[in-house]
Amino acid sequence: MSASGGKMGPSLTQEILSHLGLASKTAAWGTLGTLRTFLNFSVDKDAQRLLRAITGQGVDRSAIVDVLTNRSREQRQLISRAFQERTQQDLLKSLQAALSGNLERIVMALLQPAARFDAQELRTALKASDSAVDVAIEILATRTPPQLQECLAVYKHDFQVEAVDDITSETNGILQDLLLALVKALQRAEGPSTEETWVPLFTQRNPEHLIRVFDQYQRSTGQELEEAVQNHFHGDAQAALLGLASVIKNTPLYFADKLHQALQETEPNYQVLIRILISRCETDLLSIRAEFKKKFGKSLYSSLQDAVKGDCQSALLALCRAEDM
């Protein structure tokens, strides 16, 4: 099923994206993230410490983790520029050469601008059909409009193709309609939309309205809306609509479920763990931790301790920050 007929209003997902998640809300000390701007920040000291960590006898992994998991993304970008000016070397490439495995992946993700990290994750997902639904919905439905606009610009710059072109070539049916609706709405473009009921329902109403729709649907039919989606759709379409419904209902719970699933695999899904912990540590990871503990009866911190092994454990625990009692 391709997108056809009708027009999208300019507010199509501007509203839905601006209300999704809890990034705009704050805790008593200013954020629902676990990682805050480091107050005693010295860009020169941090650059020097990282240089010593990779040029001494053996790589000082603990120093690298300590610096990069205790600085905001903006501060990490400043460190990268200072390192380049001081050494005439690229910090990301220097650390990449010094590290390996999952710790290398974490450090590379921490040092990239957020838009580039998202663009790469989206591109990888669209080219790997087994993860396209989860990652595409996660990125398109949980980033703010300015974040997504920057992501799409980087996507085009880095890969020499528009994200909508990759979505069109790599997906089909209602999944394609849904992703195109989210992206094109974000760009405030009037473009084609599906004449079916479900895509406009999920993309043209703000979350508060949709939650009321979900509640009214259950009262009227005695059935959760998710059950109706499961009865009417299969495969990628079902996964996409259920994923977006979860984001709309409770964004932190959506991420808690994804983290739990990633930790339950025989080998933890490090790509999922890295993407979520890094992308949410400055926005709403405290809320995600709370939902995780409430639903699964065990803290995210303890779950990471038990499942994650090797050098990357300390980095992921540092991003998670603390135990929830």
Coordinates of C-alpha atoms in Angstrom, one line a residue:
M1 CA 0.0 0.0 0.0
S2 CA 1.6 3.2 -1.1
A3 CA 0.8 6.7 0.2
S4 CA -1.8 8.3 -2.0
G5 CA -4.5 10.9 -1.9
G6 CA -5.3 13.7 0.5
K7 CA -3.1 16.4 2.0
M8 CA -1.3 16.8 5.3
G9 CA -1.8 20.0 7.2
P10 CA 1.4 21.8 8.2
S11 CA 0.9 20.9 11.9
L12 CA 0.8 17.2 11.1
T13 CA 3.5 16.0 13.4
Q14 CA 4.8 19.3 14.7
E15 CA 2.4 18.9 17.5
I16 CA 2.8 15.2 18.1
L17 CA 6.6 15.4 18.2
S18 CA 6.7 18.5 20.3
H19 CA 4.6 16.8 23.0
L20 CA 6.1 13.3 22.9
G21 CA 8.4 12.2 25.7
L22 CA 9.4 14.1 28.8
A23 CA 12.4 15.9 27.7
S24 CA 10.8 19.3 28.2
K25 CA 10.0 18.5 31.9
T26 CA 12.4 18.8 34.8
A27 CA 13.2 17.2 38.1
A28 CA 13.9 19.3 41.1
W29 CA 17.5 19.8 40.1
G30 CA 16.8 20.8 36.5
T31 CA 16.5 17.7 34.3
L32 CA 15.1 14.2 34.1
G33 CA 18.4 13.1 32.5
T34 CA 21.1 11.3 34.4
L35 CA 23.9 13.2 32.8
R36 CA 24.1 17.0 33.4
T37 CA 26.5 19.7 32.2
F38 CA 29.7 19.3 34.2
L39 CA 30.1 22.5 36.3
N40 CA 33.8 22.5 36.9
F41 CA 34.5 22.0 33.2
S42 CA 38.0 22.6 31.9
V43 CA 38.2 21.8 28.2
D44 CA 42.0 21.9 28.2
K45 CA 42.4 19.6 31.3
D46 CA 39.9 17.1 29.7
A47 CA 41.8 17.2 26.4
Q48 CA 45.1 16.6 28.1
R49 CA 43.7 13.8 30.2
L50 CA 42.4 12.0 27.1
L51 CA 45.7 12.5 25.4
R52 CA 47.6 10.9 28.4
A53 CA 45.0 8.1 28.4
I54 CA 46.0 7.0 24.9
T55 CA 49.7 7.8 24.8
G56 CA 50.9 6.4 28.1
Q57 CA 51.9 2.8 28.7
G58 CA 48.7 1.0 27.9
V59 CA 45.3 2.6 27.2
D60 CA 43.7 4.1 30.3
R61 CA 40.1 3.0 29.6
S62 CA 38.8 4.2 33.0
A63 CA 40.0 7.7 32.4
I64 CA 38.4 7.8 28.9
V65 CA 35.1 6.5 30.4
D66 CA 35.3 8.9 33.3
V67 CA 35.7 12.0 31.1
L68 CA 33.2 11.2 28.4
T69 CA 30.4 9.9 30.6
N70 CA 30.6 12.9 32.9
R71 CA 30.4 15.6 30.2
S72 CA 27.3 16.8 28.2
R73 CA 27.3 16.2 24.5
E74 CA 28.0 19.9 24.0
Q75 CA 31.0 19.7 26.3
R76 CA 32.3 16.6 24.5
Q77 CA 32.2 18.5 21.2
L78 CA 34.3 21.2 22.8
I79 CA 36.8 18.7 24.0
S80 CA 37.1 17.2 20.5
R81 CA 37.8 20.6 19.0
A82 CA 40.4 21.4 21.8
F83 CA 42.1 18.0 21.2
Q84 CA 42.3 18.7 17.5
E85 CA 43.8 22.2 18.1
R86 CA 46.4 20.9 20.6
T87 CA 47.5 17.7 18.8
Q88 CA 46.5 18.2 15.2
Q89 CA 44.8 14.8 15.5
D90 CA 41.1 13.8 15.4
L91 CA 40.0 12.7 18.9
L92 CA 37.4 10.3 17.5
K93 CA 39.9 8.6 15.2
S94 CA 42.5 8.5 17.9
L95 CA 40.2 6.8 20.4
Q96 CA 38.9 4.5 17.8
A97 CA 42.5 3.3 17.1
A98 CA 43.1 2.8 20.9
L99 CA 39.9 0.9 21.7
S100 CA 38.0 -2.0 20.4
G101 CA 34.7 -3.9 20.8
N102 CA 31.6 -2.4 22.5
L103 CA 33.6 0.2 24.4
E104 CA 34.8 1.6 21.1
R105 CA 31.2 1.7 19.9
I106 CA 30.1 3.6 23.0
V107 CA 32.9 6.1 22.7
M108 CA 32.3 6.7 19.0
A109 CA 28.6 7.3 19.8
L110 CA 29.4 9.6 22.7
L111 CA 31.7 11.8 20.5
Q112 CA 29.4 12.1 17.5
P113 CA 27.0 15.0 17.3
A114 CA 23.5 13.7 18.2
A115 CA 22.1 14.4 14.7
R116 CA 24.9 12.3 13.0
F117 CA 24.5 9.5 15.5
D118 CA 20.7 9.4 14.8
A119 CA 21.2 9.6 11.0
Q120 CA 23.7 6.7 11.0
E121 CA 21.4 4.6 13.2
L122 CA 18.4 5.4 10.9
R123 CA 20.4 4.6 7.8
T124 CA 21.7 1.3 9.2
A125 CA 18.1 0.3 10.3
L126 CA 16.6 1.1 6.9
K127 CA 19.2 -1.0 5.2
A128 CA 18.7 -3.9 7.6
S129 CA 15.1 -4.9 7.4
D130 CA 15.1 -6.8 10.7
S131 CA 15.5 -3.5 12.7
A132 CA 13.9 -0.9 10.4
V133 CA 10.6 -0.7 12.3
D134 CA 11.9 -0.3 15.8
V135 CA 14.7 2.1 15.1
A136 CA 12.7 4.2 12.6
I137 CA 9.8 4.6 15.0
E138 CA 12.1 5.3 17.9
I139 CA 14.0 8.1 16.1
L140 CA 11.1 9.7 14.2
A141 CA 8.7 9.6 17.1
T142 CA 10.8 10.5 20.1
R143 CA 13.1 13.3 18.9
T144 CA 12.0 16.9 19.0
P145 CA 11.2 18.6 15.6
P146 CA 14.5 20.6 15.6
Q147 CA 16.5 17.5 16.4
L148 CA 14.8 15.6 13.6
Q149 CA 15.3 18.4 11.1
E150 CA 19.0 18.4 11.9
C151 CA 19.1 14.6 11.6
L152 CA 17.5 14.7 8.2
A153 CA 19.9 17.4 7.0
V154 CA 22.9 15.3 8.2
Y155 CA 21.3 12.2 6.6
K156 CA 21.2 13.9 3.2
H157 CA 24.7 15.3 3.6
D158 CA 26.4 12.1 4.8
F159 CA 24.6 9.6 2.5
Q160 CA 23.8 11.8 -0.5
V161 CA 20.2 10.8 -0.4
E162 CA 17.0 12.0 1.3
A163 CA 15.8 9.9 4.2
V164 CA 12.3 9.9 2.5
D165 CA 13.9 8.3 -0.6
D166 CA 15.4 5.5 1.5
I167 CA 12.1 5.0 3.3
T168 CA 10.3 4.7 0.0
S169 CA 12.8 2.2 -1.4
E170 CA 13.4 0.1 1.7
T171 CA 9.8 -0.1 3.2
N172 CA 6.3 -0.6 1.9
G173 CA 2.7 -0.7 2.9
I174 CA 1.4 1.0 6.0
L175 CA 4.9 1.1 7.5
Q176 CA 6.0 3.2 4.6
D177 CA 2.9 5.4 4.9
L178 CA 3.5 5.9 8.6
L179 CA 7.2 6.8 8.3
L180 CA 6.7 9.1 5.4
A181 CA 3.8 10.8 7.2
L182 CA 6.1 11.5 10.2
V183 CA 9.0 12.7 8.1
K184 CA 7.0 14.9 5.7
A185 CA 5.0 16.4 8.5
L186 CA 8.2 17.3 10.3
Q187 CA 9.3 19.1 7.2
R188 CA 6.0 21.0 7.1
A189 CA 5.4 19.9 3.6
E190 CA 2.1 19.2 2.0
G191 CA 2.5 15.8 0.5
P192 CA 0.5 12.7 -0.2
S193 CA -1.0 10.7 2.6
T194 CA -2.9 7.4 2.8
E195 CA -6.7 7.4 2.6
E196 CA -6.7 4.6 5.2
T197 CA -7.8 5.4 8.7
W198 CA -4.9 4.4 10.8
V199 CA -2.0 6.5 9.5
P200 CA -3.9 9.9 9.8
L201 CA -5.2 8.8 13.2
F202 CA -1.7 8.1 14.6
T203 CA 0.1 11.0 12.9
Q204 CA -2.4 13.9 12.8
R205 CA -3.5 14.1 16.4
N206 CA -1.5 15.3 19.4
P207 CA -0.7 12.8 22.1
E208 CA -3.2 14.2 24.6
H209 CA -6.0 13.8 22.1
L210 CA -4.9 10.3 21.1
I211 CA -4.8 9.1 24.8
R212 CA -8.4 10.2 25.1
V213 CA -9.2 8.4 21.9
F214 CA -7.5 5.2 23.2
D215 CA -9.5 5.5 26.5
Q216 CA -12.8 6.1 24.7
Y217 CA -12.2 3.2 22.3
Q218 CA -11.7 0.9 25.2
R219 CA -14.8 2.0 27.0
S220 CA -16.9 1.7 23.8
T221 CA -15.6 -1.7 22.6
G222 CA -14.2 -3.3 25.8
Q223 CA -11.0 -3.8 23.8
E224 CA -7.6 -2.1 24.0
L225 CA -6.7 -0.2 20.9
E226 CA -3.6 -2.3 20.7
E227 CA -5.7 -5.4 20.5
A228 CA -7.5 -3.9 17.5
V229 CA -4.2 -3.2 15.8
Q230 CA -3.1 -6.8 16.5
N231 CA -6.3 -8.1 15.0
H232 CA -6.2 -5.9 11.9
F233 CA -2.5 -5.8 11.0
H234 CA 0.5 -8.2 10.9
G235 CA 4.3 -7.9 10.5
D236 CA 5.9 -4.5 10.1
A237 CA 2.6 -2.6 10.0
Q238 CA 1.5 -4.1 13.3
A239 CA 4.9 -3.5 14.9
A240 CA 5.0 0.1 13.7
L241 CA 1.5 1.0 14.9
L242 CA 2.0 -0.7 18.3
G243 CA 5.4 1.0 18.7
L244 CA 3.9 4.5 18.0
A245 CA 1.0 3.8 20.3
S246 CA 3.5 2.9 23.1
V247 CA 5.5 6.1 22.5
I248 CA 2.3 8.2 22.6
K249 CA 1.0 6.5 25.8
N250 CA 4.2 6.6 27.8
T251 CA 7.5 7.4 26.2
P252 CA 9.7 6.4 29.2
L253 CA 7.9 3.0 29.5
Y254 CA 8.4 2.5 25.8
F255 CA 12.2 2.8 26.2
A256 CA 12.1 0.7 29.4
D257 CA 10.5 -2.1 27.5
K258 CA 13.1 -1.8 24.7
L259 CA 16.0 -1.9 27.2
H260 CA 14.5 -4.9 29.0
Q261 CA 14.1 -6.7 25.7
A262 CA 17.7 -5.9 24.7
L263 CA 18.9 -7.3 28.1
Q264 CA 16.9 -10.5 27.8
E265 CA 18.6 -11.7 24.7
T266 CA 21.2 -14.5 25.0
E267 CA 23.8 -11.9 24.1
P268 CA 22.7 -8.4 25.1
N269 CA 21.8 -6.2 22.2
Y270 CA 24.5 -3.7 22.6
Q271 CA 23.4 -1.5 19.7
V272 CA 20.0 -0.9 21.4
L273 CA 21.5 -0.4 24.8
I274 CA 24.1 2.1 23.5
R275 CA 21.6 4.0 21.3
I276 CA 19.0 4.4 24.1
L277 CA 21.3 5.1 27.0
I278 CA 23.3 7.7 25.1
S279 CA 20.3 9.4 23.4
R280 CA 18.2 9.6 26.6
C281 CA 20.8 10.2 29.3
E282 CA 20.5 14.0 29.0
T283 CA 16.7 14.0 28.6
D284 CA 14.6 11.5 30.5
L285 CA 16.7 8.5 31.6
L286 CA 15.6 9.0 35.2
S287 CA 11.9 8.5 34.1
I288 CA 13.0 5.4 32.1
R289 CA 14.7 4.0 35.1
A290 CA 11.6 4.5 37.2
E291 CA 9.4 2.8 34.7
F292 CA 11.9 -0.1 34.3
K293 CA 11.9 -0.7 38.1
K294 CA 8.1 -0.4 38.4
K295 CA 7.4 -2.9 35.6
F296 CA 10.1 -5.4 36.0
G297 CA 10.8 -5.3 39.7
K298 CA 14.5 -4.8 39.2
S299 CA 16.5 -1.7 38.6
L300 CA 18.0 -0.9 35.2
Y301 CA 21.4 -0.5 36.9
S302 CA 21.4 -4.0 38.4
S303 CA 20.1 -5.4 35.2
L304 CA 23.0 -3.9 33.3
Q305 CA 25.5 -5.1 36.0
D306 CA 24.2 -8.7 35.6
A307 CA 23.9 -8.8 31.8
V308 CA 26.7 -6.6 30.4
K309 CA 30.3 -7.9 30.5
G310 CA 33.7 -6.5 29.5
D311 CA 35.1 -3.0 29.2
C312 CA 31.8 -1.4 28.2
Q313 CA 30.0 -2.3 31.4
S314 CA 31.5 0.7 33.3
A315 CA 30.5 3.1 30.6
L316 CA 26.9 1.9 30.4
L317 CA 26.6 1.9 34.2
A318 CA 28.1 5.5 34.3
L319 CA 25.4 6.6 31.8
C320 CA 22.7 4.9 33.9
R321 CA 24.2 6.6 36.9
A322 CA 22.8 4.9 40.0
E323 CA 20.8 2.1 41.6
D324 CA 17.0 2.6 42.1
M325 CA 16.1 1.2 45.5

